[in-house]
Coordinates of C-alpha atoms and ligand atoms in Angstrom, one line a residue:
X1 CA 169.0 86.4 60.3
X2 CA 170.0 86.0 64.0
X3 CA 167.6 87.1 66.8
X4 CA 170.2 89.4 68.3
X5 CA 170.3 91.4 65.0
X6 CA 166.6 92.3 65.7
X7 CA 166.5 92.5 69.5
X8 CA 168.4 95.3 71.2
X9 CA 169.8 96.1 74.6
X10 CA 168.7 99.8 74.7
X11 CA 166.1 102.0 73.1
X12 CA 168.8 103.9 71.3
X13 CA 170.1 100.8 69.7
X14 CA 166.6 99.6 68.8
X15 CA 165.9 103.0 67.3
X16 CA 169.2 102.8 65.3
X17 CA 168.4 99.3 64.0
X18 CA 164.9 100.3 63.1
X19 CA 166.0 103.4 61.1
X20 CA 168.8 101.5 59.4
X21 CA 166.5 98.6 58.3
X22 CA 163.9 101.0 57.1
X23 CA 166.4 102.9 55.0
X24 CA 167.9 99.7 53.7
X25 CA 164.5 98.5 52.5
X26 CA 163.7 101.9 51.0
X27 CA 161.0 102.8 53.4
X28 CA 159.8 106.4 53.7
X29 CA 160.8 107.6 57.2
X30 CA 159.4 110.2 59.5
X31 CA 160.4 110.9 63.1
X32 CA 158.3 112.6 65.7
X33 CA 160.9 113.8 68.2
X34 CA 159.8 114.2 71.8
X35 CA 159.6 117.9 72.6
X36 CA 161.3 117.9 76.0
X37 CA 162.4 114.5 77.2
X38 CA 165.5 112.4 76.4
X39 CA 167.0 109.0 77.1
X40 CA 168.8 108.6 80.4
X41 CA 172.1 109.5 78.7
X42 CA 170.7 112.5 76.9
X43 CA 169.9 111.0 73.4
X44 CA 166.7 112.1 71.6
X45 CA 163.4 110.2 72.1
X46 CA 161.1 109.8 69.1
X47 CA 158.2 108.0 67.7
X48 CA 159.7 106.7 64.4
X49 CA 157.4 105.8 61.5
X50 CA 158.5 103.8 58.4
X51 CA 156.1 103.3 55.6
X52 CA 156.2 100.8 52.7
X53 CA 154.2 100.0 49.6
X54 CA 151.5 102.2 48.2
X55 CA 150.7 105.2 50.5
X56 CA 147.5 105.9 48.6
X57 CA 146.2 102.3 48.7
X58 CA 142.8 101.7 50.4
X59 CA 144.3 98.8 52.3
X60 CA 146.8 99.8 55.0
X61 CA 148.5 97.9 57.8
X62 CA 149.4 99.7 61.0
X63 CA 151.8 97.9 63.3
X64 CA 152.8 99.5 66.6
X65 CA 155.6 98.7 69.1
X66 CA 156.4 100.1 72.5
X67 CA 153.0 101.2 73.7
X68 CA 154.1 99.8 77.1
X69 CA 157.6 101.2 77.2
X70 CA 159.9 98.3 77.9
X71 CA 157.7 95.7 76.3
X72 CA 158.8 97.5 73.1
X73 CA 162.0 95.5 72.8
X74 CA 159.9 92.6 71.6
X75 CA 157.6 94.5 69.1
X76 CA 160.7 96.4 67.8
X77 CA 162.4 93.1 67.1
X78 CA 159.4 91.9 65.0
X79 CA 159.3 95.2 63.1
X80 CA 163.1 95.2 62.4
X81 CA 163.0 91.4 61.6
X82 CA 160.1 92.0 59.1
X83 CA 162.1 94.6 57.2
X84 CA 165.4 92.7 57.3
X85 CA 163.7 89.5 56.1
X86 CA 162.5 91.3 53.0
X87 CA 158.9 91.9 54.1
X88 CA 158.6 95.2 52.2
X89 CA 159.7 93.7 48.8
X90 CA 157.1 91.0 49.1
X91 CA 154.2 93.4 49.5
X92 CA 151.2 93.1 47.1
X93 CA 150.7 96.0 44.7
X94 CA 147.6 97.7 46.2
X95 CA 148.6 97.8 49.9
X96 CA 150.7 99.9 52.3
X97 CA 152.3 99.2 55.6
X98 CA 153.0 101.7 58.4
X99 CA 155.3 100.7 61.1
X100 CA 155.2 102.9 64.3
X101 CA 158.2 102.3 66.4
X102 CA 158.3 103.2 70.1
X103 CA 155.0 104.7 70.6
X104 CA 156.0 105.4 74.3
X105 CA 159.7 106.2 73.7
X106 CA 160.2 107.5 77.3
X107 CA 159.1 104.2 78.8
X108 CA 161.1 102.2 76.2
X109 CA 164.3 104.1 77.0
X110 CA 163.9 104.3 80.7
X111 CA 162.8 100.6 81.2
X112 CA 159.4 101.3 82.4
X113 CA 155.8 100.5 81.3
X114 CA 154.4 104.0 81.7
X115 CA 155.1 107.4 80.0
X116 CA 157.0 110.5 81.1
X117 CA 154.0 111.3 83.2
X118 CA 153.7 107.8 84.7
X119 CA 150.7 107.2 82.6
X120 CA 149.7 103.8 81.3
X121 CA 149.4 104.8 77.6
X122 CA 147.2 101.7 76.9
X123 CA 144.5 103.2 79.1
X124 CA 145.0 106.8 77.9
X125 CA 142.9 106.7 74.7
X126 CA 139.5 107.2 76.4
X127 CA 137.2 109.6 74.5
X128 CA 137.6 112.7 76.7
X129 CA 134.8 114.6 74.8
X130 CA 132.3 111.9 76.1
X131 CA 132.2 113.2 79.6
X132 CA 133.8 112.0 82.8
X133 CA 136.6 109.4 82.7
X134 CA 135.4 105.8 83.4
X135 CA 135.1 104.9 87.0
X136 CA 136.8 101.9 88.6
X137 CA 134.9 101.9 91.9
X138 CA 136.5 98.7 93.3
X139 CA 140.0 100.1 92.6
X140 CA 139.1 102.8 95.1
X141 CA 138.8 100.3 97.8
X142 CA 142.2 98.7 97.0
X143 CA 144.3 101.6 96.0
X144 CA 145.9 102.3 99.4
X145 CA 146.5 98.7 100.1
X146 CA 148.1 98.0 96.7
X147 CA 150.7 100.8 97.1
X148 CA 154.0 99.2 98.1
X149 CA 155.9 101.4 100.6
X150 CA 159.2 99.5 100.5
X151 CA 160.5 96.6 98.4
X152 CA 160.7 93.9 101.0
X153 CA 159.2 90.4 101.3
X154 CA 157.0 91.7 104.2
X155 CA 155.5 94.5 102.1
X156 CA 154.9 92.2 99.2
X157 CA 153.2 89.7 101.5
X158 CA 151.0 92.5 102.8
X159 CA 149.9 93.5 99.3
X160 CA 149.3 89.8 98.4
X161 CA 147.1 89.4 101.5
X162 CA 145.0 92.5 100.5
X163 CA 144.6 90.9 97.0
X164 CA 143.6 87.5 98.6
X165 CA 141.0 89.2 100.8
X166 CA 139.6 90.9 97.7
X167 CA 139.5 87.7 95.8
X168 CA 137.8 86.0 98.8
X169 CA 135.0 88.6 98.7
X170 CA 134.6 89.2 95.0
X171 CA 136.4 86.4 93.1
X172 CA 139.5 86.3 90.9
X173 CA 137.9 87.6 87.8
X174 CA 136.8 90.7 89.6
X175 CA 140.3 91.2 91.0
X176 CA 141.8 91.0 87.5
X177 CA 139.2 93.4 86.1
X178 CA 139.9 95.9 89.0
X179 CA 143.7 95.6 88.6
X180 CA 143.7 95.8 84.8
X181 CA 140.8 97.8 83.4
X182 CA 142.3 101.3 84.1
X183 CA 141.7 104.0 86.6
X184 CA 141.7 107.8 86.2
X185 CA 141.9 109.1 89.7
X186 CA 145.2 108.1 91.3
X187 CA 148.4 109.2 89.5
X188 CA 150.4 107.3 92.1
X189 CA 148.4 104.0 91.5
X190 CA 148.6 101.2 89.1
X191 CA 147.1 101.4 85.5
X192 CA 146.6 105.2 85.8
X193 CA 145.2 106.3 82.5
X194 CA 146.1 110.0 82.8
X195 CA 144.2 113.1 83.5
X196 CA 144.8 114.3 79.9
X197 CA 146.0 113.0 76.5
X198 CA 149.6 112.1 76.5
X199 CA 152.0 113.4 73.8
X200 CA 152.2 109.9 72.4
X201 CA 148.4 109.7 72.1
X202 CA 148.2 113.1 70.2
X203 CA 151.1 112.0 68.0
X204 CA 149.4 108.8 67.0
X205 CA 146.4 110.7 66.0
X206 CA 148.6 112.9 63.7
X207 CA 150.2 109.8 62.3
X208 CA 146.8 108.3 61.4
X209 CA 145.5 111.6 60.0
X210 CA 148.6 112.2 57.8
X211 CA 149.4 108.6 56.8
X212 CA 146.1 106.8 56.7
X213 CA 144.1 109.5 55.0
X214 CA 143.2 107.4 52.1
X215 CA 142.9 104.1 54.0
X216 CA 139.5 102.3 53.9
X217 CA 140.5 99.1 55.5
X218 CA 143.1 98.9 58.2
X219 CA 144.9 95.9 59.7
X220 CA 146.2 96.6 63.1
X221 CA 148.6 95.0 65.5
X222 CA 149.7 96.5 68.8
X223 CA 152.6 94.3 70.1
X224 CA 152.8 93.6 73.8
X225 CA 154.3 91.1 76.3
X226 CA 153.2 89.6 79.6
X227 CA 150.0 87.6 78.9
X228 CA 149.9 84.1 77.6
X229 CA 152.1 81.0 77.8
X230 CA 155.8 81.5 77.9
X231 CA 157.1 82.5 74.5
X232 CA 153.7 82.0 72.8
X233 CA 151.4 84.6 71.3
X234 CA 148.2 85.6 73.0
X235 CA 145.4 87.5 71.1
X236 CA 143.2 90.3 72.5
X237 CA 140.9 91.3 69.6
X238 CA 138.7 94.3 70.5
X239 CA 136.5 94.2 67.4
X240 CA 132.9 93.5 68.4
X241 CA 132.7 89.8 69.3
X242 CA 130.3 88.1 66.8
X243 CA 130.8 90.9 64.3
X244 CA 132.3 90.6 60.8
X245 CA 135.6 92.3 61.7
X246 CA 136.1 89.9 64.7
X247 CA 135.4 87.0 62.3
X248 CA 138.0 88.4 59.9
X249 CA 140.7 88.5 62.8
X250 CA 139.8 84.9 63.5
X251 CA 140.4 84.1 59.8
X252 CA 143.8 85.7 59.8
X253 CA 145.2 84.2 63.0
X254 CA 143.0 81.1 63.7
X255 CA 139.6 81.1 65.5
X256 CA 141.0 78.9 68.2
X257 CA 143.6 81.5 69.0
X258 CA 141.4 84.6 68.9
X259 CA 137.8 83.6 70.0
X260 CA 137.0 82.9 73.6
X261 CA 140.6 82.9 74.9
X262 CA 141.0 83.8 78.5
X263 CA 144.0 85.9 79.7
X264 CA 145.7 84.2 82.6
X265 CA 142.7 81.8 82.5
X266 CA 140.3 84.5 83.6
X267 CA 137.5 86.7 82.1
X268 CA 138.9 89.4 80.0
X269 CA 138.9 92.7 81.9
X270 CA 136.7 95.6 80.6
X271 CA 139.8 97.6 79.5
X272 CA 139.3 101.3 78.9
X273 CA 141.3 103.7 76.8
X274 CA 143.2 101.2 74.8
X275 CA 145.3 102.3 71.8
X276 CA 143.1 99.8 69.8
X277 CA 140.0 101.9 70.7
X278 CA 141.8 105.2 70.0
X279 CA 142.8 104.0 66.5
X280 CA 139.2 102.9 65.9
X281 CA 138.0 106.4 66.9
X282 CA 140.7 108.2 64.8
X283 CA 139.6 106.2 61.7
X284 CA 136.0 107.3 62.1
X285 CA 133.8 105.1 60.0
X286 CA 136.7 103.4 58.2
X287 CA 137.0 99.7 59.0
X288 CA 139.8 98.4 61.2
X289 CA 140.4 94.9 62.2
X290 CA 143.3 93.5 64.4
X291 CA 144.4 92.7 67.8
X292 CA 146.7 93.5 70.7
X293 CA 149.2 90.6 70.4
X294 CA 151.0 89.6 73.6
X295 CA 153.9 87.2 74.1
X296 CA 153.7 85.3 77.3
X297 CA 156.4 85.7 79.9
X298 CA 155.7 85.0 83.7
X299 CA 151.9 84.7 83.8
X300 CA 150.4 86.1 87.1
X301 CA 153.9 86.6 88.3
X302 CA 153.7 89.8 86.4
X303 CA 151.6 91.4 89.2
X304 CA 154.6 91.5 91.4
X305 CA 156.7 93.0 88.6
X306 CA 154.2 95.7 87.7
X307 CA 154.4 96.7 91.4
X308 CA 158.2 96.7 91.2
X309 CA 158.1 98.9 88.1
X310 CA 156.0 101.4 90.0
X311 CA 158.1 101.2 93.1
X312 CA 161.3 101.8 91.1
X313 CA 159.7 104.9 89.5
X314 CA 159.3 106.5 92.9
X315 CA 162.9 105.8 94.2
X316 CA 165.2 108.8 93.6
X317 CA 168.0 107.8 95.9
X318 CA 168.1 104.0 95.5
X319 CA 171.6 102.5 95.7
X320 CA 172.7 102.0 92.0
X321 CA 173.6 98.3 92.4
X322 CA 170.2 97.5 94.0
X323 CA 168.4 99.5 91.3
X324 CA 170.3 97.6 88.5
X325 CA 169.6 94.2 90.2
X326 CA 165.8 94.9 90.6
X327 CA 165.6 96.4 87.2
X328 CA 167.1 93.3 85.6
X329 CA 164.4 91.1 87.3
X330 CA 161.7 93.5 86.0
X331 CA 163.1 93.7 82.5
X332 CA 163.5 89.9 82.4
X333 CA 159.8 89.6 83.2
X334 CA 158.8 92.0 80.4
X335 CA 161.2 90.8 77.8
X336 CA 163.1 87.7 78.9
X337 CA 166.8 87.7 78.2
X338 CA 166.4 84.0 77.4
X339 CA 167.6 83.6 73.8
X340 CA 165.1 80.9 73.1
X341 CA 162.2 83.1 74.1
X342 CA 163.5 85.8 71.9
X343 CA 164.0 83.4 68.9
X344 CA 160.5 82.0 69.3
X345 CA 158.7 85.3 69.7
X346 CA 160.6 86.8 66.7
X347 CA 159.7 83.8 64.5
X348 CA 156.1 83.9 65.6
X349 CA 155.8 87.7 65.3
X350 CA 157.0 87.4 61.6
X351 CA 154.5 84.8 60.9
X352 CA 151.6 86.8 62.5
X353 CA 152.7 89.9 60.6
X354 CA 152.6 88.0 57.2
X355 CA 149.2 86.5 58.1
X356 CA 147.8 90.0 58.8
X357 CA 149.2 91.3 55.5
X358 CA 147.9 88.3 53.6
X359 CA 144.5 88.7 55.2
X360 CA 144.5 92.4 54.4
X361 CA 145.4 91.8 50.8
X362 CA 142.5 89.5 50.4
X363 CA 140.0 91.8 52.3
Ligands
ZN1 ZN1 151.4 95.7 77.5

């Protein structure tokens, strides 16, 4: 199997490969078509779900790609690769696997991290019945300074100075937490978690209600890119540290990889509204164990690229060649074009998938 049979150059190709591989491996397919958005060239957008094994089994795996739009190329490749490499035919008897492809299909197709409403889907799963959205008071002090007005070296230097001054006052862990945890007040800002539930959020709840209704034990992976060493996996397990489920994730993937690891060498931010937390809530008192698994790209260089993604979203009359040039830089940061990175992450993703399934089978 060649990596370019699993990686794709567009959302529509990725979707086609996913559906073809699922049919080939006799998966049950279900597509949730976006009600009113399309790809840039007018093709449908959908969250596609393929399921394998025993749908009634108490043990179910749930593997998600494309929460952060353009990061989906990597997770999609792992899902496609797992099917093409015969993963479904190797499943133990009393277990099911649910692959959710392109959870944020708009971002995937339009090469951006956020949804059709410019919402960071991985901050959108807060419990809105629990009262006001979480506050991020320090973000309030930075919001205006972080917003880039023009894509120039001078403007980027100005934003960098604002972040350096904040770091001087509060430290680099506080800056990371402020930039990453999520905020719910500024639709034109970074990591905006939305003022309501996104279509993708409600659709994931439907998928869990309909397809994991008999599940008692769920293994979960949400595939991402951007944190960790180049081409290497990085684990963010949000089960309670010190609890039994956390220990189980350590057993599956190695304690040294899961426990006490520091994203970009810093304290882990107090992320709010993660898909991981949404899945836990949708499952109620059923047990779920797993992780957000990232593949490393440009380290802290991603900060500049997150700004670029947001700036590109706001440009309606950018000269097409300038847009294509900047978009290529941004895409290469989220999913490097480097064939070696793609081979390494695919190989690693397949191994981590198998480890989760083996762990689930033994649970
Ligand atoms: Zn991500």
